[in-house]
Amino acid sequence: MLSPYVLIQLVCIALFIYGIRLMNSPKTAVRGNLLGAVGMAGAIITTMLEAKVLSAGLVWAGILVGTALGTWLALAVKMIQMPQMVALFNGFGGAASFLVAALTALEGGLNTFTLFTSGLAIVVGGITFSGSVVAAAKLHGVMHQRPVHLKGHNNYLYVSGLIMVLSTLGLTFQVGAPAVHIALLIVFSHVFGYVFTIRVGGADMPITISLLNSFSGVAGSVAGFALPNGALLVVVGSIVGASGLILTQIMCRAMNRSLMDILLGKTTVLPGKGEPKPDPTPAPAPEPEPAQPAGPSWQEALRDAEKVAIIPGYGMALAQAQLQVKQLGELLESQGKEVRYGIHPVAGRMPGHMNVLLAEVDVPYEQLCELDEINAFLEEADLAVIVGANDVVNPAAMELEGTPIYGMPIIRADKARCVLVCNYDTKPGYAGVDNSLYQMEQVHLLLGDAKDSLAQLLEAAKGEAAEVIPLPEKETPGQDPVALLEAAQRVVIVPGYGMALAQAQGQVKDLVELLQSRGKRVEIAVHPVAGRMPGHMNVLMAEVDIPYELLLEMEQINDQFQDVDVAVVVGANDVINPAANTHQGTPIYGMPVLNVAEARRVIIYNLDRSPGYAGVENTLYDMEHCIFVPGDAAVTLQALLQALRLAS
């Protein structure tokens, strides 16, 4: 008969497997992640019960510290930093494995198999930890993202590998002091991981992260063999290791890479290799910039297109332009066009990076097309819009032998009748290969920040120049929102749940930066219950990198509203409703609210005039100094931004 511990472990394993199964779709991924977390909590408690350490204070202290650190990291990390966060998680898994294995091996009195698995776990865990730290540092810009080749690079790997093999054998057969072998394994596994990872460039980073993820699972699984109650760790580690390896193989196929070539650093071409020898004759004068395509303008191509492919890349992530990408897609769809998003499996800096960013702004999963599907669509597409993608659309992958991307399957944007490139510049991508797409006849280059380029596309798709938001007929000319903001010296923005629903925090950030660039004092007033959880507005503001010092709590700003020239409300209702001070018997009577009504002018960007969740009509809307602009906050704020830029 199975013991209760074994039964609980089987339940935890089932939760892990089913959780992974649910992650096949963004619609169920959150639930799958939650099931995995529940399974992990159950596994921890079961292990503590079986080891009889449930009452050990030090263990609980570690759990509390780890939980607090994990929660803080999850809240603090920006979406664009997610790849390096994943790399660090892989590293933490490897570190935990080699520490457990090292402590187990130091206990003494172990059999040969346990000593061997302990040594192996130290090796894999150490490589995983140091390699993941290097990967995270490269992704975060702490280390140079280009490949680094040391003099005699492979020799470091051969020597450290040989020492690890000899030390593992010495530990296994108890030749010499175990502590010496363990120290050598820890040191040289870290050396191996460091040397292996630093020669991987940005082009291969998604594969590297996937491989390190597999290593972290393998390290945990091997460490489980060294523990008396490690069966659960063996199974769960095997699941992580196998799934990571499968993903690594998928990524290798997507880039036409050999995993062994990546491990040996053969995917990076050293300077001069694969390039033509320099001509000793003087170099000719630089060629002039290519002329714009002779066919229709890009504005006409955008308006006339019936089938449109949008191809995002890492530049979209850097510009945080995923919201603008979604708005463009929705606008084109509303005009009857067929829109598809082309997702290259290695676009970005981790597997699924583009999927995560587009899911963040609720782009329908059904519109995301993988490589083969989007290439078939591009054969008939009228327009391809590239947003921050470079290597994954570079036709040189089919033309230039000896370059790092040669043979890599790409998204065939060049097959579309017209191509709009919304990239920051025309410099090569991480692979260091010039993009021949930029020289093709049907390609229009809209260089610069992707947000600004997409704003031009949105304007052109509407078929009209950006205009000042139309005001109600009863308003006087002096109450034009653009004129008010142009004249204001101090502006306070008040976000609410409507901003969250419209996902307009990106426009709020743009408004803050635009007003600040014109010398205005800009602050953001945050009501403690704005949104659907404590700190909701703070999290949304932090998500788009609005400086924390601009966020003012109610007690900090309420007495100052009378000195504010313009208060801009974005999707807030009950928390700014003066009825809370005057309408006795209503649900909000007596609730402290932001004194927005005391500002000299108030501009409100709410969906409509309907009451908030409290069901109380907002008396602010009808005050003489208030302008109400109805509509989706993301759309109306974007129009305001366009009008402000034109007014400069």
XYZ file of C-alpha atoms in Angstrom:
648
model
C 0.000 0.000 0.000
C 1.312 3.455 -0.916
C 2.207 5.763 1.935
C 0.403 9.115 2.292
C 3.640 10.896 1.329
C 3.842 9.024 -1.969
C 0.188 9.740 -2.743
C 0.651 13.457 -2.106
C 3.769 13.461 -4.249
C 1.830 11.837 -7.093
C -0.826 14.560 -6.786
C 1.890 17.247 -6.927
C 3.419 15.621 -10.010
C -0.004 15.500 -11.664
C -0.477 19.213 -10.906
C 2.876 20.005 -12.518
C 2.112 18.018 -15.653
C -1.421 19.367 -16.032
C -0.185 22.902 -15.340
C 2.325 22.574 -18.178
C -0.474 21.234 -20.366
C -2.567 24.353 -19.670
C 0.319 26.579 -20.695
C -0.215 25.526 -24.308
C -2.666 28.420 -24.655
C -2.558 31.996 -23.280
C -6.212 31.579 -22.330
C -5.343 28.897 -19.762
C -1.703 29.765 -19.040
C -2.461 31.749 -15.881
C -4.439 28.834 -14.464
C -1.633 26.457 -15.417
C 0.924 28.641 -13.664
C -1.268 28.729 -10.551
C -1.611 24.942 -10.539
C 2.158 24.639 -10.818
C 2.581 26.987 -7.856
C 0.097 24.945 -5.800
C 1.956 21.773 -6.743
C 5.264 23.311 -5.680
C 3.836 24.438 -2.342
C 2.485 20.922 -1.787
C 5.854 19.415 -2.693
C 7.678 21.655 -0.210
C 5.292 20.879 2.668
C 5.325 17.147 1.885
C 9.117 17.069 1.843
C 9.253 18.914 5.160
C 6.795 16.472 6.701
C 8.678 13.450 5.396
C 12.010 14.827 6.643
C 10.383 15.804 9.964
C 11.555 19.421 9.768
C 8.122 21.056 9.736
C 8.856 22.749 13.054
C 12.375 23.871 12.125
C 12.449 27.649 12.408
C 15.399 28.042 10.058
C 13.519 26.260 7.264
C 10.477 28.491 7.667
C 12.730 31.548 7.765
C 14.211 30.483 4.418
C 10.749 29.959 2.951
C 9.588 33.402 4.111
C 12.700 35.140 2.784
C 12.421 33.320 -0.548
C 8.704 34.107 -0.832
C 9.272 37.779 -0.055
C 12.160 38.012 -2.517
C 10.198 36.248 -5.254
C 7.150 38.456 -4.716
C 9.253 41.596 -4.799
C 11.030 40.539 -7.971
C 7.755 39.609 -9.693
C 6.273 43.026 -8.898
C 9.397 45.065 -9.577
C 10.557 43.485 -12.831
C 9.540 45.243 -16.018
C 8.137 43.210 -18.858
C 11.116 44.052 -21.037
C 13.377 42.606 -18.313
C 11.602 39.253 -18.307
C 14.298 37.439 -20.343
C 17.018 38.208 -17.809
C 14.599 37.321 -15.011
C 14.027 33.902 -16.587
C 17.805 33.484 -16.887
C 18.226 34.284 -13.190
C 15.511 31.795 -12.232
C 17.390 29.132 -14.148
C 20.534 30.126 -12.289
C 18.849 29.944 -8.886
C 17.683 26.419 -9.708
C 21.228 25.387 -10.564
C 22.634 27.039 -7.420
C 20.135 25.233 -5.193
C 21.054 21.914 -6.789
C 24.824 22.211 -6.436
C 24.542 23.473 -2.838
C 22.312 20.547 -1.843
C 24.601 18.089 -3.609
C 27.740 19.581 -2.036
C 26.296 19.415 1.484
C 25.126 15.854 0.882
C 28.573 14.759 -0.318
C 30.207 16.305 2.766
C 28.105 14.198 5.150
C 30.281 11.096 4.705
C 29.311 7.442 4.846
C 27.686 7.558 1.404
C 27.687 4.802 -1.199
C 29.350 5.064 -4.585
C 26.167 5.894 -6.505
C 25.214 8.718 -4.148
C 28.704 10.217 -4.343
C 28.653 10.035 -8.154
C 25.253 11.720 -8.448
C 26.326 14.372 -5.950
C 29.396 15.181 -8.043
C 27.357 15.246 -11.237
C 24.764 17.556 -9.650
C 27.518 19.953 -8.554
C 28.882 20.036 -12.109
C 25.547 20.647 -13.849
C 24.308 23.026 -11.143
C 27.492 25.095 -11.207
C 27.489 25.363 -14.998
C 23.823 26.372 -14.898
C 24.358 29.029 -12.239
C 27.398 30.756 -13.744
C 26.079 30.453 -17.295
C 22.720 31.917 -16.296
C 24.328 34.834 -14.474
C 26.377 35.645 -17.586
C 23.272 35.339 -19.789
C 21.320 37.668 -17.486
C 24.211 40.147 -17.401
C 24.430 40.167 -21.208
C 20.688 40.671 -21.558
C 20.666 43.462 -18.967
C 23.551 45.274 -20.610
C 25.926 44.773 -17.675
C 28.158 42.739 -20.008
C 28.695 43.318 -23.718
C 26.055 41.474 -25.719
C 28.431 40.641 -28.545
C 30.211 37.266 -28.434
C 33.458 37.290 -26.458
C 36.229 34.945 -27.602
C 39.146 34.481 -25.242
C 42.599 33.512 -26.444
C 42.573 29.712 -26.448
C 38.880 29.755 -25.619
C 38.250 26.043 -26.104
C 41.295 25.163 -24.032
C 39.605 26.628 -20.971
C 36.647 24.347 -21.612
C 38.806 21.272 -22.204
C 40.915 21.819 -19.093
C 37.989 22.608 -16.804
C 36.041 19.676 -18.261
C 38.936 17.296 -17.637
C 39.340 18.508 -14.058
C 35.615 18.044 -13.433
C 35.728 14.479 -14.769
C 38.748 13.573 -12.624
C 37.284 15.238 -9.520
C 33.953 13.461 -9.993
C 35.759 10.127 -10.239
C 37.895 10.983 -7.224
C 34.818 11.864 -5.182
C 32.948 8.765 -6.379
C 35.706 6.313 -5.471
C 36.784 8.327 -2.399
C 40.320 9.004 -3.595
C 41.703 11.837 -1.483
C 39.776 14.375 0.598
C 36.126 14.791 -0.501
C 36.188 18.494 0.382
C 39.005 19.091 -2.138
C 37.098 17.362 -4.953
C 33.924 19.272 -4.090
C 35.805 22.587 -4.112
C 37.392 21.781 -7.484
C 33.997 20.802 -8.938
C 32.382 24.023 -7.739
C 35.178 26.257 -9.049
C 35.663 24.642 -12.452
C 31.947 24.110 -13.136
C 31.551 27.863 -12.721
C 34.553 28.471 -14.963
C 33.057 26.183 -17.618
C 29.649 27.887 -17.439
C 31.201 31.345 -17.696
C 33.516 30.516 -20.598
C 30.760 28.670 -22.456
C 28.227 31.492 -22.175
C 30.336 34.583 -22.866
C 30.934 33.536 -26.472
C 27.207 33.334 -27.176
C 25.881 36.463 -28.865
C 22.432 37.983 -28.870
C 21.377 35.985 -31.923
C 21.740 32.700 -30.004
C 20.541 33.952 -26.617
C 17.020 32.422 -26.866
C 18.573 28.994 -27.430
C 21.021 29.553 -24.580
C 18.271 30.453 -22.122
C 16.258 27.414 -23.188
C 19.305 25.170 -22.789
C 20.099 26.576 -19.340
C 16.485 25.981 -18.365
C 16.975 22.335 -19.302
C 20.227 22.233 -17.324
C 18.472 23.553 -14.209
C 15.984 20.685 -14.421
C 18.717 18.132 -14.993
C 20.688 19.495 -12.029
C 17.647 19.187 -9.781
C 16.875 15.693 -11.005
C 20.437 14.461 -10.459
C 20.538 16.087 -7.018
C 17.362 14.165 -6.182
C 19.211 10.875 -6.657
C 21.676 11.914 -3.947
C 18.904 12.521 -1.379
C 17.140 9.823 0.649
C 13.751 11.446 -0.050
C 14.502 12.902 -3.472
C 12.039 10.945 -5.623
C 9.818 13.982 -6.163
C 12.809 16.120 -7.091
C 13.944 13.478 -9.592
C 10.570 13.410 -11.339
C 9.978 17.168 -11.385
C 13.563 17.883 -12.444
C 13.211 15.368 -15.259
C 10.055 17.113 -16.475
C 11.817 20.489 -16.508
C 14.923 19.036 -18.130
C 13.010 17.190 -20.830
C 10.701 20.093 -21.662
C 13.672 22.477 -21.774
C 15.576 20.152 -24.080
C 12.578 19.780 -26.407
C 12.238 23.555 -26.549
C 15.972 23.873 -27.225
C 15.672 21.473 -30.157
C 12.705 23.431 -31.530
C 14.688 26.658 -31.263
C 17.727 25.078 -32.950
C 15.584 23.941 -35.864
C 14.011 27.385 -36.091
C 17.463 28.943 -36.437
C 18.932 26.079 -38.463
C 21.553 25.681 -35.766
C 23.327 22.577 -34.504
C 23.218 22.431 -30.725
C 26.795 21.168 -30.712
C 27.874 24.119 -32.854
C 26.314 26.476 -30.318
C 28.070 24.706 -27.445
C 31.379 24.947 -29.304
C 30.858 28.549 -30.372
C 30.847 27.757 -34.079
C 27.771 29.853 -34.876
C 29.627 33.132 -34.534
C 31.805 34.262 -37.387
C 35.037 35.899 -36.306
C 36.007 39.170 -37.977
C 37.118 38.519 -41.530
C 35.724 34.993 -41.729
C 33.055 34.558 -44.364
C 33.660 38.106 -45.622
C 35.348 39.148 -48.866
C 38.996 40.125 -48.623
C 39.523 43.868 -48.635
C 40.432 45.495 -51.922
C 43.851 47.195 -51.708
C 42.631 50.008 -53.995
C 41.144 53.098 -52.349
C 37.543 52.695 -51.278
C 35.005 54.475 -53.455
C 32.876 57.245 -52.039
C 29.909 56.123 -49.974
C 26.821 55.343 -51.982
C 23.943 57.791 -51.601
C 20.952 56.823 -49.531
C 18.508 54.677 -51.528
C 15.626 56.584 -53.029
C 12.117 55.983 -51.800
C 10.154 53.365 -53.773
C 8.794 54.627 -57.055
C 5.369 53.063 -56.487
C 2.577 54.260 -54.202
C 3.510 56.133 -51.042
C 3.488 54.136 -47.831
C 0.401 56.049 -46.711
C -1.468 54.904 -49.816
C -0.169 51.360 -49.425
C -1.404 51.288 -45.832
C -4.853 52.568 -46.702
C -5.288 50.353 -49.784
C -3.976 47.094 -48.312
C -6.459 44.271 -47.788
C -4.095 41.733 -46.176
C -1.603 43.035 -43.622
C 1.113 41.164 -41.740
C 2.604 42.780 -38.628
C 6.032 41.411 -37.664
C 7.280 42.393 -34.187
C 10.833 42.036 -32.923
C 13.056 42.964 -30.033
C 12.993 46.627 -31.058
C 9.269 46.648 -30.248
C 10.113 45.397 -26.777
C 12.773 48.090 -26.296
C 10.357 50.822 -27.391
C 7.523 49.216 -25.380
C 5.361 49.727 -28.456
C 3.176 46.636 -28.136
C 0.142 48.742 -27.261
C 0.559 50.824 -30.417
C 0.934 47.597 -32.416
C -2.377 46.381 -31.024
C -4.063 49.716 -31.784
C -2.824 49.600 -35.378
C -4.068 46.042 -35.804
C -7.501 46.880 -34.377
C -7.818 50.007 -36.524
C -6.960 48.090 -39.696
C -9.401 45.321 -38.778
C -12.157 47.878 -38.181
C -11.598 48.952 -41.798
C -12.267 45.419 -43.037
C -8.655 44.395 -43.532
C -7.282 40.948 -42.662
C -4.494 41.278 -40.095
C -2.031 38.614 -38.951
C 0.954 38.825 -36.616
C 4.102 36.965 -37.673
C 5.997 35.491 -34.718
C 9.480 34.153 -35.352
C 10.387 31.557 -32.712
C 13.599 33.363 -31.778
C 12.416 36.968 -32.032
C 13.375 38.675 -28.792
C 15.619 37.432 -26.030
C 13.779 34.375 -24.769
C 11.467 31.721 -26.226
C 7.976 33.156 -26.675
C 9.087 36.737 -25.956
C 6.860 38.297 -28.624
C 3.907 36.108 -27.623
C 4.194 37.357 -24.046
C 4.375 41.027 -25.055
C 1.395 40.793 -27.411
C -0.628 38.781 -24.906
C 0.093 41.545 -22.385
C -2.015 43.945 -24.474
C -4.655 41.315 -25.320
C -3.831 40.718 -28.986
C -6.020 37.696 -29.896
C -3.984 34.497 -29.774
C -5.690 33.262 -32.941
C -4.029 36.057 -34.930
C -0.496 35.043 -33.920
C 1.041 33.004 -36.738
C 4.121 30.837 -36.554
C 6.819 30.823 -39.203
C 5.267 28.562 -41.833
C 1.802 30.051 -41.443
C 2.887 33.691 -41.707
C 5.140 32.955 -44.684
C 2.198 31.430 -46.538
C 0.145 34.528 -45.661
C 2.913 36.867 -46.868
C 2.805 35.291 -50.333
C -0.538 37.069 -50.814
C -0.106 39.985 -48.392
C -0.450 43.528 -49.655
C 1.586 44.957 -46.803
C 4.104 43.823 -44.198
C 4.718 46.114 -41.224
C 7.994 45.347 -39.442
C 8.244 46.726 -35.906
C 11.729 46.457 -34.479
C 12.647 43.167 -36.195
C 15.944 42.710 -38.016
C 17.765 39.368 -38.200
C 14.527 37.366 -38.354
C 13.465 39.142 -41.585
C 16.905 39.488 -43.171
C 17.059 37.868 -46.653
C 20.842 37.607 -46.187
C 20.047 34.405 -44.290
C 19.417 32.866 -47.722
C 22.199 34.633 -49.584
C 25.390 35.225 -47.585
C 27.233 32.025 -46.801
C 29.566 32.123 -43.834
C 27.517 34.670 -41.898
C 25.977 33.793 -38.503
C 22.422 33.753 -39.850
C 23.053 31.861 -43.099
C 20.547 29.024 -43.406
C 18.311 30.341 -40.626
C 14.617 30.230 -41.598
C 13.261 33.783 -41.673
C 9.916 35.503 -41.989
C 9.649 36.339 -45.699
C 8.541 39.941 -45.362
C 10.218 40.544 -48.716
C 7.415 38.542 -50.367
C 4.775 41.167 -49.506
C 3.837 43.706 -52.185
C 4.876 46.569 -49.905
C 6.958 46.637 -46.717
C 7.031 49.304 -43.995
C 10.055 49.038 -41.703
C 9.514 50.753 -38.335
C 13.019 50.187 -36.959
C 15.199 52.533 -34.943
C 17.899 52.639 -37.632
C 19.417 50.530 -40.421
C 22.302 49.139 -38.376
C 22.787 45.343 -38.394
C 21.063 43.244 -35.741
C 22.797 41.160 -33.106
C 24.110 38.785 -35.755
C 26.102 41.687 -37.227
C 24.828 41.133 -40.785
C 23.577 44.034 -42.918
C 19.905 43.641 -43.769
C 19.477 43.458 -47.539
C 15.734 43.987 -47.126
C 16.337 47.708 -46.613
C 17.591 48.074 -50.196
C 14.605 46.433 -51.906
C 12.313 48.462 -54.146
C 9.064 47.845 -52.305
C 10.463 48.793 -48.879
C 9.715 52.063 -47.083
C 11.926 52.968 -44.107
C 10.241 54.760 -41.197
C 13.266 55.086 -38.947
C 13.200 56.208 -35.330
C 11.454 55.204 -32.126
C 8.806 52.583 -32.937
C 6.150 54.439 -30.954
C 6.577 57.573 -33.057
C 6.600 55.583 -36.304
C 3.455 53.701 -35.302
C 1.777 56.990 -34.406
C 2.375 58.064 -38.020
C 0.880 54.804 -39.249
C -2.190 55.235 -37.040
C -2.658 58.759 -38.333
C -2.306 57.655 -41.955
C -4.634 54.676 -41.465
C -7.339 57.020 -40.243
C -6.952 58.939 -43.490
C -6.580 62.289 -41.801
C -3.994 64.422 -40.075
C -3.996 64.480 -36.321
C -6.494 67.032 -35.051
C -7.209 68.635 -31.735
C -9.879 66.662 -29.908
C -13.274 68.178 -30.742
C -14.877 69.896 -27.767
C -18.590 70.097 -26.958
C -20.295 73.040 -28.649
C -21.116 74.734 -25.314
C -17.397 74.996 -24.388
C -15.629 78.318 -24.928
C -12.506 78.581 -27.111
C -10.380 79.149 -24.002
C -11.213 75.631 -22.874
C -9.409 73.825 -25.682
C -7.469 70.942 -23.957
C -4.381 71.559 -26.080
C -4.374 75.293 -25.394
C -4.880 74.684 -21.679
C -1.991 72.245 -21.464
C 0.239 74.489 -23.576
C -0.373 77.370 -21.158
C -0.160 75.320 -17.949
C 2.877 75.340 -15.708
C 1.757 72.585 -13.333
C -0.186 69.507 -14.460
C -1.451 66.651 -12.309
C -2.607 63.415 -13.948
C -5.128 61.241 -12.078
C -5.287 57.606 -13.297
C -8.103 55.184 -12.466
C -9.469 51.774 -13.323
C -10.673 53.007 -16.727
C -7.034 53.586 -17.644
C -6.297 49.975 -16.715
C -9.207 48.718 -18.829
C -8.086 50.799 -21.814
C -4.437 49.872 -21.151
C -3.644 53.550 -21.607
C -0.663 53.698 -19.228
C 1.649 53.940 -22.239
C -0.138 57.091 -23.413
C 0.007 58.494 -19.873
C 3.777 58.018 -19.860
C 4.070 59.681 -23.286
C 2.000 62.619 -22.029
C 4.191 62.980 -18.946
C 7.387 62.967 -21.002
C 5.992 65.358 -23.627
C 4.862 67.902 -21.033
C 8.123 67.582 -19.103
C 10.095 68.168 -22.300
C 8.325 71.528 -22.515
C 9.388 72.564 -19.037
C 6.163 71.824 -17.196
C 5.884 70.368 -13.708
C 4.031 67.071 -13.999
C 2.854 64.819 -11.164
C 0.545 61.845 -10.821
C -2.042 61.678 -8.042
C -2.789 58.140 -6.858
C -5.873 57.403 -4.768
C -5.298 54.428 -2.422
C -8.352 52.543 -3.741
C -8.097 53.430 -7.411
C -8.236 50.174 -9.349
C -9.072 46.701 -8.129
C -6.292 46.043 -5.639
C -4.022 48.080 -3.368
C -1.217 49.640 -5.377
C -2.912 48.875 -8.712
C -2.125 52.281 -10.212
C 1.436 52.211 -8.850
C 2.057 48.873 -10.575
C 0.667 50.118 -13.900
C 2.769 53.288 -13.709
C 5.884 51.295 -12.829
C 5.164 48.953 -15.742
C 5.827 51.796 -18.196
C 8.802 53.175 -16.223
C 7.170 56.315 -14.849
C 9.548 57.497 -12.083
C 8.299 56.601 -8.636
C 8.996 60.102 -7.321
C 6.273 61.507 -9.610
C 3.593 59.435 -7.851
C 1.901 61.392 -5.064
C -0.452 59.889 -2.503
C -3.686 61.594 -1.569
C -2.393 63.307 1.584
C 0.554 64.688 -0.383
C -1.420 66.290 -3.201
C -4.915 67.069 -1.921
C -4.017 70.413 -0.317
C -2.179 71.478 -3.478
C -4.874 71.011 -6.127
C -5.829 74.681 -5.824
C -2.367 75.525 -7.206
C -2.668 73.086 -10.128
C -3.256 74.674 -13.538
C -4.691 71.550 -15.222
C -5.769 68.215 -13.741
C -6.005 65.451 -16.351
C -8.268 62.573 -15.275
C -7.763 59.254 -17.078
C -10.438 56.668 -16.365
C -11.114 57.714 -12.742
C -14.630 58.250 -11.364
C -15.644 57.569 -7.761
C -12.247 58.589 -6.356
C -12.621 62.144 -7.781
C -16.384 62.558 -7.265
C -17.190 65.659 -5.176
C -20.523 63.995 -4.289
C -18.576 62.117 -1.623
C -18.526 65.397 0.315
C -22.112 66.517 -0.336
C -24.506 63.652 -1.076
C -25.475 62.085 2.224
C -26.907 58.570 2.108
C -24.919 57.571 -0.996
C -22.371 54.736 -0.893
C -19.416 57.112 -1.265
C -20.520 59.802 1.213
C -17.695 60.476 3.630
C -15.085 58.674 1.521
C -11.911 60.753 1.117
C -11.527 61.692 -2.541
C -8.917 63.514 -4.562
C -9.753 67.241 -4.649
C -9.512 67.424 -8.430
C -12.427 69.870 -8.519
C -10.209 72.509 -6.898
C -7.797 72.622 -9.858
C -8.085 75.678 -12.132
C -9.011 73.476 -15.104
C -9.970 69.794 -15.321
C -9.866 67.595 -18.429
C -11.516 64.177 -18.073
C -10.768 61.282 -20.437
C -13.374 58.697 -19.427
C -15.281 56.214 -21.564
C -18.618 57.904 -20.841
C -20.540 59.820 -18.168
C -21.989 56.728 -16.531
C -21.643 56.521 -12.727
C -18.765 54.521 -11.287
C -19.102 51.264 -9.359
C -20.715 53.131 -6.451
C -23.606 54.117 -8.749
C -23.397 57.826 -7.851
C -23.536 60.497 -10.575
C -20.283 62.435 -10.738
C -21.000 66.134 -10.118
C -17.544 67.114 -11.388
C -18.555 66.438 -14.987
C -20.948 69.400 -15.127
C -18.732 72.000 -13.469
C -17.880 75.027 -15.619
C -14.120 74.561 -15.471
C -14.309 70.886 -16.517
C -13.936 69.487 -20.050
C -15.254 65.963 -20.599
C -13.788 63.958 -23.497
C -15.659 60.663 -23.928
C -14.206 57.539 -25.526
C -11.581 54.883 -25.064
C -8.823 56.506 -23.000
C -6.016 55.050 -25.116
C -7.552 56.503 -28.289
C -8.470 59.931 -26.898
C -5.099 60.379 -25.203
C -3.321 59.390 -28.400
C -5.288 62.084 -30.240
C -4.303 64.576 -27.544
C -0.641 63.636 -27.911
C -0.775 64.066 -31.686
C -2.426 67.475 -31.331
C 0.136 68.606 -28.748
C 2.999 67.584 -31.040
C 1.472 69.484 -33.952
C 0.985 72.540 -31.751
C 4.684 72.712 -30.890
